[in-house]
Tab-separated table of C-alpha atoms in Angstrom:
chain	number	residue	atom	x	y	z
A	251	MET	CA	22.901	48.826	-68.304
A	252	LYS	CA	25.499	51.101	-69.907
A	253	PRO	CA	27.065	49.696	-73.082
A	254	ASP	CA	30.578	49.596	-71.583
A	255	THR	CA	29.526	47.809	-68.366
A	256	PHE	CA	31.061	44.413	-67.652
A	257	ARG	CA	28.716	41.483	-67.046
A	258	GLU	CA	30.699	40.791	-63.887
A	259	PRO	CA	32.924	43.373	-62.148
A	260	VAL	CA	36.622	42.700	-61.683
A	261	SER	CA	37.557	42.721	-57.991
A	262	ILE	CA	41.035	44.124	-57.438
A	263	LEU	CA	43.189	45.282	-54.546
A	264	VAL	CA	44.444	48.870	-54.623
A	265	GLY	CA	46.705	50.954	-52.418
A	266	LEU	CA	47.510	49.049	-49.258
A	267	GLY	CA	45.295	46.121	-50.190
A	268	PHE	CA	41.936	47.845	-50.185
A	269	PRO	CA	39.305	46.116	-52.328
A	270	ALA	CA	37.818	47.905	-55.326
A	271	GLU	CA	35.557	46.876	-58.168
A	272	VAL	CA	36.227	47.692	-61.789
A	273	ARG	CA	32.707	47.682	-63.237
A	274	ASN	CA	33.203	48.940	-66.783
A	275	VAL	CA	35.664	49.839	-69.516
A	276	MET	CA	36.022	53.403	-68.233
A	277	ASP	CA	36.985	52.169	-64.742
A	278	ALA	CA	39.592	49.854	-66.267
A	279	TYR	CA	40.884	52.640	-68.504
A	280	HIS	CA	41.275	55.031	-65.561
A	281	HIS	CA	43.114	52.419	-63.516
A	282	LEU	CA	45.444	51.675	-66.422
A	283	THR	CA	46.210	55.339	-67.119
A	284	GLU	CA	47.116	55.843	-63.452
A	285	TRP	CA	49.518	52.878	-63.489
A	286	PRO	CA	53.119	54.082	-63.021
A	287	ALA	CA	54.972	54.504	-66.313
A	288	SER	CA	57.980	52.607	-64.979
A	289	LEU	CA	55.806	49.499	-64.429
A	290	ARG	CA	54.031	49.490	-67.786
A	291	GLU	CA	54.684	46.514	-70.030
A	292	THR	CA	52.985	44.400	-72.702
A	293	THR	CA	49.876	43.354	-70.759
A	294	HIS	CA	49.352	46.967	-69.730
A	295	SER	CA	49.548	48.287	-73.300
A	296	GLU	CA	47.289	45.473	-74.578
A	297	ALA	CA	44.644	46.170	-71.914
A	298	LEU	CA	44.841	49.924	-72.503
A	299	GLY	CA	44.555	49.433	-76.273
A	300	ALA	CA	41.563	47.143	-75.753
A	301	CYS	CA	39.823	49.789	-73.643
A	302	ARG	CA	40.371	52.361	-76.378
A	303	ALA	CA	39.120	49.932	-79.048
A	304	SER	CA	36.027	49.249	-76.935
A	305	PHE	CA	35.339	53.002	-76.677
A	306	ARG	CA	35.411	53.155	-80.483
A	307	GLY	CA	33.066	50.158	-80.741
A	308	GLU	CA	35.700	47.984	-82.417
A	309	ILE	CA	35.596	45.264	-79.755
A	310	GLU	CA	33.141	44.159	-77.101
A	311	PRO	CA	33.570	45.386	-73.512
A	312	GLU	CA	34.024	41.768	-72.397
A	313	THR	CA	37.106	41.470	-74.611
A	314	ALA	CA	38.558	44.564	-72.946
A	315	ARG	CA	37.643	43.024	-69.583
A	316	ASP	CA	39.514	39.815	-70.417
A	317	LEU	CA	42.668	41.763	-71.274
A	318	TYR	CA	42.293	43.885	-68.146
A	319	VAL	CA	41.989	40.702	-66.056
A	320	ALA	CA	45.205	39.375	-67.667
A	321	PHE	CA	46.939	42.625	-66.660
A	322	ALA	CA	45.552	42.416	-63.107
A	323	GLU	CA	46.580	38.765	-62.772
A	324	LYS	CA	50.135	39.508	-63.919
A	325	HIS	CA	50.464	42.214	-61.278
A	326	GLU	CA	48.707	40.162	-58.575
A	327	LEU	CA	45.921	42.713	-58.194
A	328	LEU	CA	42.964	40.338	-58.349
A	329	SER	CA	40.976	39.821	-55.199
A	330	ARG	CA	39.931	36.184	-55.419
A	331	ASP	CA	37.929	36.052	-52.200
A	332	PRO	CA	36.623	39.387	-50.887
A	333	LYS	CA	35.624	37.715	-47.592
A	334	ALA	CA	39.266	36.788	-46.980
A	335	LEU	CA	40.181	40.483	-46.902
A	336	VAL	CA	38.564	41.002	-43.521
A	337	SER	CA	40.355	39.288	-40.696
A	338	PRO	CA	38.179	38.541	-37.663
A	339	GLY	CA	41.224	38.787	-35.404
A	340	PRO	CA	42.320	36.190	-32.884
A	341	GLN	CA	39.690	33.774	-31.648
A	342	LEU	CA	39.315	34.017	-27.916
A	343	ASP	CA	37.851	31.289	-25.789
A	344	SER	CA	34.761	32.507	-23.948
A	345	ASP	CA	35.643	30.520	-20.836
A	346	PRO	CA	37.849	32.761	-18.618
A	347	HIS	CA	39.206	29.666	-16.799
A	348	VAL	CA	40.767	28.146	-19.893
A	349	SER	CA	44.292	29.283	-20.575
């Protein structure tokens, strides 16, 4: 396992609600650097700073993960239940005589 890998990935929603997994500090860092400048605030700068500190070996990757999760929670990016992302569509009765 790479030294910056999270024990458990962070499941987030990106774009139009597509699921993605942030597996390590570098993934989190890339996501944070791509975040629009107009939407950056305290949790963003704390998570970004934690990623940088983790790269330098000043903090553990799990600490950076915790701050990234706080950022993702604030912006409602976390995917709590990946199974809920796939809708099976309407349930149809198999009996053609039932309306």
